[in-house]
Amino acid sequence: MGGKYRITGNKYPKMRRPRQRGRLVVLTVTSVVVLGLGGWGTLQLIDVFTGGGRKASAAGDGTACGVKTKASPSPGVKPVPEPRTITVNVLNATTRGGLAKKTADELKKRGFKIGDVGNATKQYDKKVKGTGVLLGPATALDTSLPVLGTQLPGAERRTEAARKGAAVDLVIGDGFKELATQQDADRALTELTRPKPTPTSKKGC
């Protein structure tokens, strides 16, 4: 070969080193990418087998498909009369004296109008084993009788179709001890006049 440089002996200049370095860089980058993808795939497999995906799905289902309950006031609630508009006849069907007057005085303090006070008629005299019987016309079944019933819980309620007038009777029975306390009676009367909400269920999906 001519020129300035000559080749002597059995050694040759290394002309291909730059290409080998390029290959090493490419191989290194490729290895890193492959290892990264392999690691990511491994993590995904671990997440699937440990139930991570199911937790997320369950959480999503609970939010999207839950049953929502909404309370709406019940329509058509009938207003009940106030105690001051109700006339009560207090009748004693027991052998204990003075119960009718004592009970009538207490009802008067609580705002009721008092009509007749005395012994029960033959139909009920000594025949009422419970706390008492509340009697009234058919129209009193959902009006006056429930209001009077707040004063004597557990008393039987009866209506008489042929009965005239709006007055109701409280017939005291053998099981009578005393009227409900003023606090309990007021609470029962409040619940009676408060509309009860009707729950309605609605699915979210």
mmCIF file with all atom_site columns, C-alpha atoms in Angstrom:
data_model
loop_
_atom_site.group_PDB
_atom_site.id
_atom_site.type_symbol
_atom_site.label_atom_id
_atom_site.label_alt_id
_atom_site.label_comp_id
_atom_site.label_asym_id
_atom_site.label_entity_id
_atom_site.label_seq_id
_atom_site.pdbx_PDB_ins_code
_atom_site.Cartn_x
_atom_site.Cartn_y
_atom_site.Cartn_z
_atom_site.occupancy
_atom_site.B_iso_or_equiv
_atom_site.pdbx_formal_charge
_atom_site.auth_seq_id
_atom_site.auth_comp_id
_atom_site.auth_asym_id
_atom_site.auth_atom_id
_atom_site.pdbx_PDB_model_num
ATOM 1   C CA . MET A 1 1   ? 0.000    0.000   0.000  1.00 0.00 ? 1   MET A CA 1
ATOM 2   C CA . GLY A 1 2   ? 1.205    3.478   -0.803 1.00 0.00 ? 2   GLY A CA 1
ATOM 3   C CA . GLY A 1 3   ? 0.834    6.597   1.143  1.00 0.00 ? 3   GLY A CA 1
ATOM 4   C CA . LYS A 1 4   ? 2.141    7.899   4.384  1.00 0.00 ? 4   LYS A CA 1
ATOM 5   C CA . TYR A 1 5   ? 1.283    4.871   6.551  1.00 0.00 ? 5   TYR A CA 1
ATOM 6   C CA . ARG A 1 6   ? 2.476    1.304   6.057  1.00 0.00 ? 6   ARG A CA 1
ATOM 7   C CA . ILE A 1 7   ? 1.375    -1.944  7.626  1.00 0.00 ? 7   ILE A CA 1
ATOM 8   C CA . THR A 1 8   ? 4.132    -4.068  9.057  1.00 0.00 ? 8   THR A CA 1
ATOM 9   C CA . GLY A 1 9   ? 4.162    -7.280  11.023 1.00 0.00 ? 9   GLY A CA 1
ATOM 10  C CA . ASN A 1 10  ? 1.033    -9.320  11.869 1.00 0.00 ? 10  ASN A CA 1
ATOM 11  C CA . LYS A 1 11  ? -0.937   -6.521  13.633 1.00 0.00 ? 11  LYS A CA 1
ATOM 12  C CA . TYR A 1 12  ? -3.647   -4.559  11.874 1.00 0.00 ? 12  TYR A CA 1
ATOM 13  C CA . PRO A 1 13  ? -5.392   -1.372  12.931 1.00 0.00 ? 13  PRO A CA 1
ATOM 14  C CA . LYS A 1 14  ? -8.722   -1.924  14.713 1.00 0.00 ? 14  LYS A CA 1
ATOM 15  C CA . MET A 1 15  ? -11.105  -0.287  12.298 1.00 0.00 ? 15  MET A CA 1
ATOM 16  C CA . ARG A 1 16  ? -14.399  -1.868  13.581 1.00 0.00 ? 16  ARG A CA 1
ATOM 17  C CA . ARG A 1 17  ? -14.424  -0.702  17.253 1.00 0.00 ? 17  ARG A CA 1
ATOM 18  C CA . PRO A 1 18  ? -16.964  2.064   16.750 1.00 0.00 ? 18  PRO A CA 1
ATOM 19  C CA . ARG A 1 19  ? -19.470  -0.437  15.312 1.00 0.00 ? 19  ARG A CA 1
ATOM 20  C CA . GLN A 1 20  ? -19.029  -2.775  18.294 1.00 0.00 ? 20  GLN A CA 1
ATOM 21  C CA . ARG A 1 21  ? -19.686  0.047   20.736 1.00 0.00 ? 21  ARG A CA 1
ATOM 22  C CA . GLY A 1 22  ? -22.894  0.929   18.898 1.00 0.00 ? 22  GLY A CA 1
ATOM 23  C CA . ARG A 1 23  ? -24.066  -2.644  19.123 1.00 0.00 ? 23  ARG A CA 1
ATOM 24  C CA . LEU A 1 24  ? -23.336  -2.749  22.835 1.00 0.00 ? 24  LEU A CA 1
ATOM 25  C CA . VAL A 1 25  ? -25.411  0.365   23.425 1.00 0.00 ? 25  VAL A CA 1
ATOM 26  C CA . VAL A 1 26  ? -28.297  -1.048  21.437 1.00 0.00 ? 26  VAL A CA 1
ATOM 27  C CA . LEU A 1 27  ? -28.093  -4.361  23.288 1.00 0.00 ? 27  LEU A CA 1
ATOM 28  C CA . THR A 1 28  ? -27.967  -2.581  26.656 1.00 0.00 ? 28  THR A CA 1
ATOM 29  C CA . VAL A 1 29  ? -31.024  -0.436  25.907 1.00 0.00 ? 29  VAL A CA 1
ATOM 30  C CA . THR A 1 30  ? -32.914  -3.437  24.588 1.00 0.00 ? 30  THR A CA 1
ATOM 31  C CA . SER A 1 31  ? -32.094  -5.452  27.720 1.00 0.00 ? 31  SER A CA 1
ATOM 32  C CA . VAL A 1 32  ? -33.310  -2.667  29.977 1.00 0.00 ? 32  VAL A CA 1
ATOM 33  C CA . VAL A 1 33  ? -36.582  -2.376  28.034 1.00 0.00 ? 33  VAL A CA 1
ATOM 34  C CA . VAL A 1 34  ? -37.147  -6.146  28.111 1.00 0.00 ? 34  VAL A CA 1
ATOM 35  C CA . LEU A 1 35  ? -36.444  -6.320  31.835 1.00 0.00 ? 35  LEU A CA 1
ATOM 36  C CA . GLY A 1 36  ? -38.772  -3.395  32.475 1.00 0.00 ? 36  GLY A CA 1
ATOM 37  C CA . LEU A 1 37  ? -41.595  -4.958  30.501 1.00 0.00 ? 37  LEU A CA 1
ATOM 38  C CA . GLY A 1 38  ? -41.049  -8.254  32.254 1.00 0.00 ? 38  GLY A CA 1
ATOM 39  C CA . GLY A 1 39  ? -41.160  -6.615  35.675 1.00 0.00 ? 39  GLY A CA 1
ATOM 40  C CA . TRP A 1 40  ? -44.339  -4.710  34.818 1.00 0.00 ? 40  TRP A CA 1
ATOM 41  C CA . GLY A 1 41  ? -45.999  -7.884  33.576 1.00 0.00 ? 41  GLY A CA 1
ATOM 42  C CA . THR A 1 42  ? -45.001  -9.686  36.766 1.00 0.00 ? 42  THR A CA 1
ATOM 43  C CA . LEU A 1 43  ? -46.552  -6.945  38.899 1.00 0.00 ? 43  LEU A CA 1
ATOM 44  C CA . GLN A 1 44  ? -49.762  -7.155  36.903 1.00 0.00 ? 44  GLN A CA 1
ATOM 45  C CA . LEU A 1 45  ? -49.943  -10.912 37.406 1.00 0.00 ? 45  LEU A CA 1
ATOM 46  C CA . ILE A 1 46  ? -49.333  -10.522 41.154 1.00 0.00 ? 46  ILE A CA 1
ATOM 47  C CA . ASP A 1 47  ? -52.057  -7.884  41.378 1.00 0.00 ? 47  ASP A CA 1
ATOM 48  C CA . VAL A 1 48  ? -54.547  -10.125 39.588 1.00 0.00 ? 48  VAL A CA 1
ATOM 49  C CA . PHE A 1 49  ? -53.806  -13.187 41.715 1.00 0.00 ? 49  PHE A CA 1
ATOM 50  C CA . THR A 1 50  ? -53.890  -11.245 44.997 1.00 0.00 ? 50  THR A CA 1
ATOM 51  C CA . GLY A 1 51  ? -57.352  -9.866  44.236 1.00 0.00 ? 51  GLY A CA 1
ATOM 52  C CA . GLY A 1 52  ? -56.480  -6.197  43.722 1.00 0.00 ? 52  GLY A CA 1
ATOM 53  C CA . GLY A 1 53  ? -58.685  -6.003  40.668 1.00 0.00 ? 53  GLY A CA 1
ATOM 54  C CA . ARG A 1 54  ? -61.615  -7.588  42.483 1.00 0.00 ? 54  ARG A CA 1
ATOM 55  C CA . LYS A 1 55  ? -61.446  -4.999  45.280 1.00 0.00 ? 55  LYS A CA 1
ATOM 56  C CA . ALA A 1 56  ? -61.626  -2.166  42.799 1.00 0.00 ? 56  ALA A CA 1
ATOM 57  C CA . SER A 1 57  ? -64.489  -3.865  40.988 1.00 0.00 ? 57  SER A CA 1
ATOM 58  C CA . ALA A 1 58  ? -66.340  -4.497  44.221 1.00 0.00 ? 58  ALA A CA 1
ATOM 59  C CA . ALA A 1 59  ? -65.907  -0.888  45.269 1.00 0.00 ? 59  ALA A CA 1
ATOM 60  C CA . GLY A 1 60  ? -67.195  0.281   41.939 1.00 0.00 ? 60  GLY A CA 1
ATOM 61  C CA . ASP A 1 61  ? -70.202  -2.024  42.058 1.00 0.00 ? 61  ASP A CA 1
ATOM 62  C CA . GLY A 1 62  ? -71.110  -0.831  45.529 1.00 0.00 ? 62  GLY A CA 1
ATOM 63  C CA . THR A 1 63  ? -71.168  2.776   44.387 1.00 0.00 ? 63  THR A CA 1
ATOM 64  C CA . ALA A 1 64  ? -72.915  2.326   41.090 1.00 0.00 ? 64  ALA A CA 1
ATOM 65  C CA . CYS A 1 65  ? -75.462  -0.363  41.936 1.00 0.00 ? 65  CYS A CA 1
ATOM 66  C CA . GLY A 1 66  ? -76.375  0.440   45.542 1.00 0.00 ? 66  GLY A CA 1
ATOM 67  C CA . VAL A 1 67  ? -80.004  0.601   46.577 1.00 0.00 ? 67  VAL A CA 1
ATOM 68  C CA . LYS A 1 68  ? -81.016  4.097   47.641 1.00 0.00 ? 68  LYS A CA 1
ATOM 69  C CA . THR A 1 69  ? -83.850  4.549   50.106 1.00 0.00 ? 69  THR A CA 1
ATOM 70  C CA . LYS A 1 70  ? -85.738  7.800   50.161 1.00 0.00 ? 70  LYS A CA 1
ATOM 71  C CA . ALA A 1 71  ? -88.457  8.603   52.669 1.00 0.00 ? 71  ALA A CA 1
ATOM 72  C CA . SER A 1 72  ? -91.442  10.467  51.330 1.00 0.00 ? 72  SER A CA 1
ATOM 73  C CA . PRO A 1 73  ? -94.349  11.688  53.431 1.00 0.00 ? 73  PRO A CA 1
ATOM 74  C CA . SER A 1 74  ? -97.444  9.523   53.150 1.00 0.00 ? 74  SER A CA 1
ATOM 75  C CA . PRO A 1 75  ? -100.273 11.332  51.416 1.00 0.00 ? 75  PRO A CA 1
ATOM 76  C CA . GLY A 1 76  ? -103.840 11.503  52.687 1.00 0.00 ? 76  GLY A CA 1
ATOM 77  C CA . VAL A 1 77  ? -103.088 11.770  56.413 1.00 0.00 ? 77  VAL A CA 1
ATOM 78  C CA . LYS A 1 78  ? -106.315 12.720  58.184 1.00 0.00 ? 78  LYS A CA 1
ATOM 79  C CA . PRO A 1 79  ? -106.037 15.488  60.773 1.00 0.00 ? 79  PRO A CA 1
ATOM 80  C CA . VAL A 1 80  ? -107.141 14.505  64.272 1.00 0.00 ? 80  VAL A CA 1
ATOM 81  C CA . PRO A 1 81  ? -109.134 16.795  66.555 1.00 0.00 ? 81  PRO A CA 1
ATOM 82  C CA . GLU A 1 82  ? -107.583 18.618  69.490 1.00 0.00 ? 82  GLU A CA 1
ATOM 83  C CA . PRO A 1 83  ? -108.474 17.449  73.000 1.00 0.00 ? 83  PRO A CA 1
ATOM 84  C CA . ARG A 1 84  ? -110.368 20.701  73.704 1.00 0.00 ? 84  ARG A CA 1
ATOM 85  C CA . THR A 1 85  ? -112.858 19.794  70.961 1.00 0.00 ? 85  THR A CA 1
ATOM 86  C CA . ILE A 1 86  ? -113.616 16.320  72.371 1.00 0.00 ? 86  ILE A CA 1
ATOM 87  C CA . THR A 1 87  ? -116.320 15.733  74.981 1.00 0.00 ? 87  THR A CA 1
ATOM 88  C CA . VAL A 1 88  ? -115.661 12.686  77.175 1.00 0.00 ? 88  VAL A CA 1
ATOM 89  C CA . ASN A 1 89  ? -118.146 10.860  79.394 1.00 0.00 ? 89  ASN A CA 1
ATOM 90  C CA . VAL A 1 90  ? -116.216 9.121   82.184 1.00 0.00 ? 90  VAL A CA 1
ATOM 91  C CA . LEU A 1 91  ? -117.990 6.013   83.496 1.00 0.00 ? 91  LEU A CA 1
ATOM 92  C CA . ASN A 1 92  ? -116.873 3.611   86.210 1.00 0.00 ? 92  ASN A CA 1
ATOM 93  C CA . ALA A 1 93  ? -117.520 -0.103  85.577 1.00 0.00 ? 93  ALA A CA 1
ATOM 94  C CA . THR A 1 94  ? -115.601 -1.306  88.666 1.00 0.00 ? 94  THR A CA 1
ATOM 95  C CA . THR A 1 95  ? -116.514 -1.732  92.333 1.00 0.00 ? 95  THR A CA 1
ATOM 96  C CA . ARG A 1 96  ? -113.995 0.925   93.368 1.00 0.00 ? 96  ARG A CA 1
ATOM 97  C CA . GLY A 1 97  ? -115.581 4.238   94.175 1.00 0.00 ? 97  GLY A CA 1
ATOM 98  C CA . GLY A 1 98  ? -114.346 7.639   93.094 1.00 0.00 ? 98  GLY A CA 1
ATOM 99  C CA . LEU A 1 99  ? -112.460 6.482   89.967 1.00 0.00 ? 99  LEU A CA 1
ATOM 100 C CA . ALA A 1 100 ? -114.746 8.258   87.506 1.00 0.00 ? 100 ALA A CA 1
ATOM 101 C CA . LYS A 1 101 ? -114.459 11.679  89.175 1.00 0.00 ? 101 LYS A CA 1
ATOM 102 C CA . LYS A 1 102 ? -110.702 11.415  89.705 1.00 0.00 ? 102 LYS A CA 1
ATOM 103 C CA . THR A 1 103 ? -110.146 10.397  86.093 1.00 0.00 ? 103 THR A CA 1
ATOM 104 C CA . ALA A 1 104 ? -112.481 13.097  84.792 1.00 0.00 ? 104 ALA A CA 1
ATOM 105 C CA . ASP A 1 105 ? -110.621 15.787  86.744 1.00 0.00 ? 105 ASP A CA 1
ATOM 106 C CA . GLU A 1 106 ? -107.310 14.662  85.270 1.00 0.00 ? 106 GLU A CA 1
ATOM 107 C CA . LEU A 1 107 ? -108.679 14.636  81.718 1.00 0.00 ? 107 LEU A CA 1
ATOM 108 C CA . LYS A 1 108 ? -110.048 18.130  82.244 1.00 0.00 ? 108 LYS A CA 1
ATOM 109 C CA . LYS A 1 109 ? -106.575 19.348  83.258 1.00 0.00 ? 109 LYS A CA 1
ATOM 110 C CA . ARG A 1 110 ? -105.260 17.930  79.998 1.00 0.00 ? 110 ARG A CA 1
ATOM 111 C CA . GLY A 1 111 ? -107.694 19.940  77.917 1.00 0.00 ? 111 GLY A CA 1
ATOM 112 C CA . PHE A 1 112 ? -110.618 17.552  77.324 1.00 0.00 ? 112 PHE A CA 1
ATOM 113 C CA . LYS A 1 113 ? -114.230 18.600  77.769 1.00 0.00 ? 113 LYS A CA 1
ATOM 114 C CA . ILE A 1 114 ? -116.012 16.528  80.380 1.00 0.00 ? 114 ILE A CA 1
ATOM 115 C CA . GLY A 1 115 ? -119.609 15.360  79.929 1.00 0.00 ? 115 GLY A CA 1
ATOM 116 C CA . ASP A 1 116 ? -121.311 12.825  82.203 1.00 0.00 ? 116 ASP A CA 1
ATOM 117 C CA . VAL A 1 117 ? -119.401 11.399  85.169 1.00 0.00 ? 117 VAL A CA 1
ATOM 118 C CA . GLY A 1 118 ? -120.746 8.361   87.075 1.00 0.00 ? 118 GLY A CA 1
ATOM 119 C CA . ASN A 1 119 ? -121.262 4.619   86.973 1.00 0.00 ? 119 ASN A CA 1
ATOM 120 C CA . ALA A 1 120 ? -121.280 2.598   83.756 1.00 0.00 ? 120 ALA A CA 1
ATOM 121 C CA . THR A 1 121 ? -124.492 1.311   82.254 1.00 0.00 ? 121 THR A CA 1
ATOM 122 C CA . LYS A 1 122 ? -125.692 -2.224  82.914 1.00 0.00 ? 122 LYS A CA 1
ATOM 123 C CA . GLN A 1 123 ? -124.202 -3.350  79.621 1.00 0.00 ? 123 GLN A CA 1
ATOM 124 C CA . TYR A 1 124 ? -120.663 -2.672  80.918 1.00 0.00 ? 124 TYR A CA 1
ATOM 125 C CA . ASP A 1 125 ? -120.977 -2.510  84.718 1.00 0.00 ? 125 ASP A CA 1
ATOM 126 C CA . LYS A 1 126 ? -118.561 -5.023  86.280 1.00 0.00 ? 126 LYS A CA 1
ATOM 127 C CA . LYS A 1 127 ? -118.009 -6.579  82.866 1.00 0.00 ? 127 LYS A CA 1
ATOM 128 C CA . VAL A 1 128 ? -114.846 -4.804  81.697 1.00 0.00 ? 128 VAL A CA 1
ATOM 129 C CA . LYS A 1 129 ? -111.800 -6.830  82.728 1.00 0.00 ? 129 LYS A CA 1
ATOM 130 C CA . GLY A 1 130 ? -109.160 -4.742  80.959 1.00 0.00 ? 130 GLY A CA 1
ATOM 131 C CA . THR A 1 131 ? -108.038 -1.191  81.630 1.00 0.00 ? 131 THR A CA 1
ATOM 132 C CA . GLY A 1 132 ? -111.069 0.274   79.913 1.00 0.00 ? 132 GLY A CA 1
ATOM 133 C CA . VAL A 1 133 ? -113.262 0.631   76.854 1.00 0.00 ? 133 VAL A CA 1
ATOM 134 C CA . LEU A 1 134 ? -113.475 3.690   74.611 1.00 0.00 ? 134 LEU A CA 1
ATOM 135 C CA . LEU A 1 135 ? -116.890 4.072   72.982 1.00 0.00 ? 135 LEU A CA 1
ATOM 136 C CA . GLY A 1 136 ? -118.051 6.462   70.289 1.00 0.00 ? 136 GLY A CA 1
ATOM 137 C CA . PRO A 1 137 ? -119.962 6.874   67.041 1.00 0.00 ? 137 PRO A CA 1
ATOM 138 C CA . ALA A 1 138 ? -118.615 5.399   63.825 1.00 0.00 ? 138 ALA A CA 1
ATOM 139 C CA . THR A 1 139 ? -117.135 8.765   62.849 1.00 0.00 ? 139 THR A CA 1
ATOM 140 C CA . ALA A 1 140 ? -114.976 8.748   65.999 1.00 0.00 ? 140 ALA A CA 1
ATOM 141 C CA . LEU A 1 141 ? -113.018 5.629   65.044 1.00 0.00 ? 141 LEU A CA 1
ATOM 142 C CA . ASP A 1 142 ? -110.244 7.556   63.267 1.00 0.00 ? 142 ASP A CA 1
ATOM 143 C CA . THR A 1 143 ? -110.711 10.897  65.012 1.00 0.00 ? 143 THR A CA 1
ATOM 144 C CA . SER A 1 144 ? -111.737 11.259  68.672 1.00 0.00 ? 144 SER A CA 1
ATOM 145 C CA . LEU A 1 145 ? -111.046 7.716   69.852 1.00 0.00 ? 145 LEU A CA 1
ATOM 146 C CA . PRO A 1 146 ? -107.349 7.659   68.855 1.00 0.00 ? 146 PRO A CA 1
ATOM 147 C CA . VAL A 1 147 ? -106.828 11.004  70.635 1.00 0.00 ? 147 VAL A CA 1
ATOM 148 C CA . LEU A 1 148 ? -108.535 9.737   73.790 1.00 0.00 ? 148 LEU A CA 1
ATOM 149 C CA . GLY A 1 149 ? -106.559 6.509   73.439 1.00 0.00 ? 149 GLY A CA 1
ATOM 150 C CA . THR A 1 150 ? -103.303 8.420   73.998 1.00 0.00 ? 150 THR A CA 1
ATOM 151 C CA . GLN A 1 151 ? -104.460 8.971   77.590 1.00 0.00 ? 151 GLN A CA 1
ATOM 152 C CA . LEU A 1 152 ? -105.214 5.301   78.279 1.00 0.00 ? 152 LEU A CA 1
ATOM 153 C CA . PRO A 1 153 ? -102.993 2.995   76.177 1.00 0.00 ? 153 PRO A CA 1
ATOM 154 C CA . GLY A 1 154 ? -104.320 -0.532  75.851 1.00 0.00 ? 154 GLY A CA 1
ATOM 155 C CA . ALA A 1 155 ? -107.972 0.417   76.196 1.00 0.00 ? 155 ALA A CA 1
ATOM 156 C CA . GLU A 1 156 ? -110.322 -1.332  73.767 1.00 0.00 ? 156 GLU A CA 1
ATOM 157 C CA . ARG A 1 157 ? -111.954 0.874   71.141 1.00 0.00 ? 157 ARG A CA 1
ATOM 158 C CA . ARG A 1 158 ? -115.524 0.277   70.021 1.00 0.00 ? 158 ARG A CA 1
ATOM 159 C CA . THR A 1 159 ? -118.019 2.144   67.862 1.00 0.00 ? 159 THR A CA 1
ATOM 160 C CA . GLU A 1 160 ? -121.801 2.105   67.879 1.00 0.00 ? 160 GLU A CA 1
ATOM 161 C CA . ALA A 1 161 ? -123.466 2.648   64.522 1.00 0.00 ? 161 ALA A CA 1
ATOM 162 C CA . ALA A 1 162 ? -126.731 3.892   66.022 1.00 0.00 ? 162 ALA A CA 1
ATOM 163 C CA . ARG A 1 163 ? -125.059 6.291   68.399 1.00 0.00 ? 163 ARG A CA 1
ATOM 164 C CA . LYS A 1 164 ? -125.830 9.979   67.922 1.00 0.00 ? 164 LYS A CA 1
ATOM 165 C CA . GLY A 1 165 ? -123.707 12.978  68.767 1.00 0.00 ? 165 GLY A CA 1
ATOM 166 C CA . ALA A 1 166 ? -119.930 13.408  68.829 1.00 0.00 ? 166 ALA A CA 1
ATOM 167 C CA . ALA A 1 167 ? -119.257 12.674  72.528 1.00 0.00 ? 167 ALA A CA 1
ATOM 168 C CA . VAL A 1 168 ? -117.230 9.593   73.437 1.00 0.00 ? 168 VAL A CA 1
ATOM 169 C CA . ASP A 1 169 ? -117.188 7.411   76.559 1.00 0.00 ? 169 ASP A CA 1
ATOM 170 C CA . LEU A 1 170 ? -114.281 6.255   78.666 1.00 0.00 ? 170 LEU A CA 1
ATOM 171 C CA . VAL A 1 171 ? -115.492 3.203   80.593 1.00 0.00 ? 171 VAL A CA 1
ATOM 172 C CA . ILE A 1 172 ? -113.053 2.334   83.378 1.00 0.00 ? 172 ILE A CA 1
ATOM 173 C CA . GLY A 1 173 ? -112.363 -1.412  83.740 1.00 0.00 ? 173 GLY A CA 1
ATOM 174 C CA . ASP A 1 174 ? -111.023 -3.658  86.500 1.00 0.00 ? 174 ASP A CA 1
ATOM 175 C CA . GLY A 1 175 ? -107.468 -3.463  85.132 1.00 0.00 ? 175 GLY A CA 1
ATOM 176 C CA . PHE A 1 176 ? -107.353 0.324   85.372 1.00 0.00 ? 176 PHE A CA 1
ATOM 177 C CA . LYS A 1 177 ? -104.699 1.866   87.620 1.00 0.00 ? 177 LYS A CA 1
ATOM 178 C CA . GLU A 1 178 ? -104.214 5.376   86.267 1.00 0.00 ? 178 GLU A CA 1
ATOM 179 C CA . LEU A 1 179 ? -104.029 7.357   83.041 1.00 0.00 ? 179 LEU A CA 1
ATOM 180 C CA . ALA A 1 180 ? -100.795 7.569   81.104 1.00 0.00 ? 180 ALA A CA 1
ATOM 181 C CA . THR A 1 181 ? -98.418  10.216  82.404 1.00 0.00 ? 181 THR A CA 1
ATOM 182 C CA . GLN A 1 182 ? -98.794  13.666  80.898 1.00 0.00 ? 182 GLN A CA 1
ATOM 183 C CA . GLN A 1 183 ? -95.399  13.330  79.195 1.00 0.00 ? 183 GLN A CA 1
ATOM 184 C CA . ASP A 1 184 ? -96.177  9.954   77.624 1.00 0.00 ? 184 ASP A CA 1
ATOM 185 C CA . ALA A 1 185 ? -99.635  11.093  76.545 1.00 0.00 ? 185 ALA A CA 1
ATOM 186 C CA . ASP A 1 186 ? -98.241  14.248  74.895 1.00 0.00 ? 186 ASP A CA 1
ATOM 187 C CA . ARG A 1 187 ? -95.587  12.202  73.091 1.00 0.00 ? 187 ARG A CA 1
ATOM 188 C CA . ALA A 1 188 ? -98.219  9.748   71.826 1.00 0.00 ? 188 ALA A CA 1
ATOM 189 C CA . LEU A 1 189 ? -100.418 12.623  70.668 1.00 0.00 ? 189 LEU A CA 1
ATOM 190 C CA . THR A 1 190 ? -97.486  14.187  68.778 1.00 0.00 ? 190 THR A CA 1
ATOM 191 C CA . GLU A 1 191 ? -96.762  10.896  67.022 1.00 0.00 ? 191 GLU A CA 1
ATOM 192 C CA . LEU A 1 192 ? -100.454 10.609  66.156 1.00 0.00 ? 192 LEU A CA 1
ATOM 193 C CA . THR A 1 193 ? -100.510 13.984  64.399 1.00 0.00 ? 193 THR A CA 1
ATOM 194 C CA . ARG A 1 194 ? -97.167  13.555  62.636 1.00 0.00 ? 194 ARG A CA 1
ATOM 195 C CA . PRO A 1 195 ? -97.285  12.123  59.097 1.00 0.00 ? 195 PRO A CA 1
ATOM 196 C CA . LYS A 1 196 ? -95.314  8.902   58.808 1.00 0.00 ? 196 LYS A CA 1
ATOM 197 C CA . PRO A 1 197 ? -92.851  8.762   55.880 1.00 0.00 ? 197 PRO A CA 1
ATOM 198 C CA . THR A 1 198 ? -93.201  5.931   53.411 1.00 0.00 ? 198 THR A CA 1
ATOM 199 C CA . PRO A 1 199 ? -89.800  4.466   52.396 1.00 0.00 ? 199 PRO A CA 1
ATOM 200 C CA . THR A 1 200 ? -89.278  3.976   48.670 1.00 0.00 ? 200 THR A CA 1
ATOM 201 C CA . SER A 1 201 ? -86.358  1.976   47.288 1.00 0.00 ? 201 SER A CA 1
ATOM 202 C CA . LYS A 1 202 ? -84.584  2.894   44.080 1.00 0.00 ? 202 LYS A CA 1
ATOM 203 C CA . LYS A 1 203 ? -81.781  0.902   42.510 1.00 0.00 ? 203 LYS A CA 1
ATOM 204 C CA . GLY A 1 204 ? -78.840  2.811   41.109 1.00 0.00 ? 204 GLY A CA 1
ATOM 205 C CA . CYS A 1 205 ? -78.347  0.573   38.061 1.00 0.00 ? 205 CYS A CA 1
#
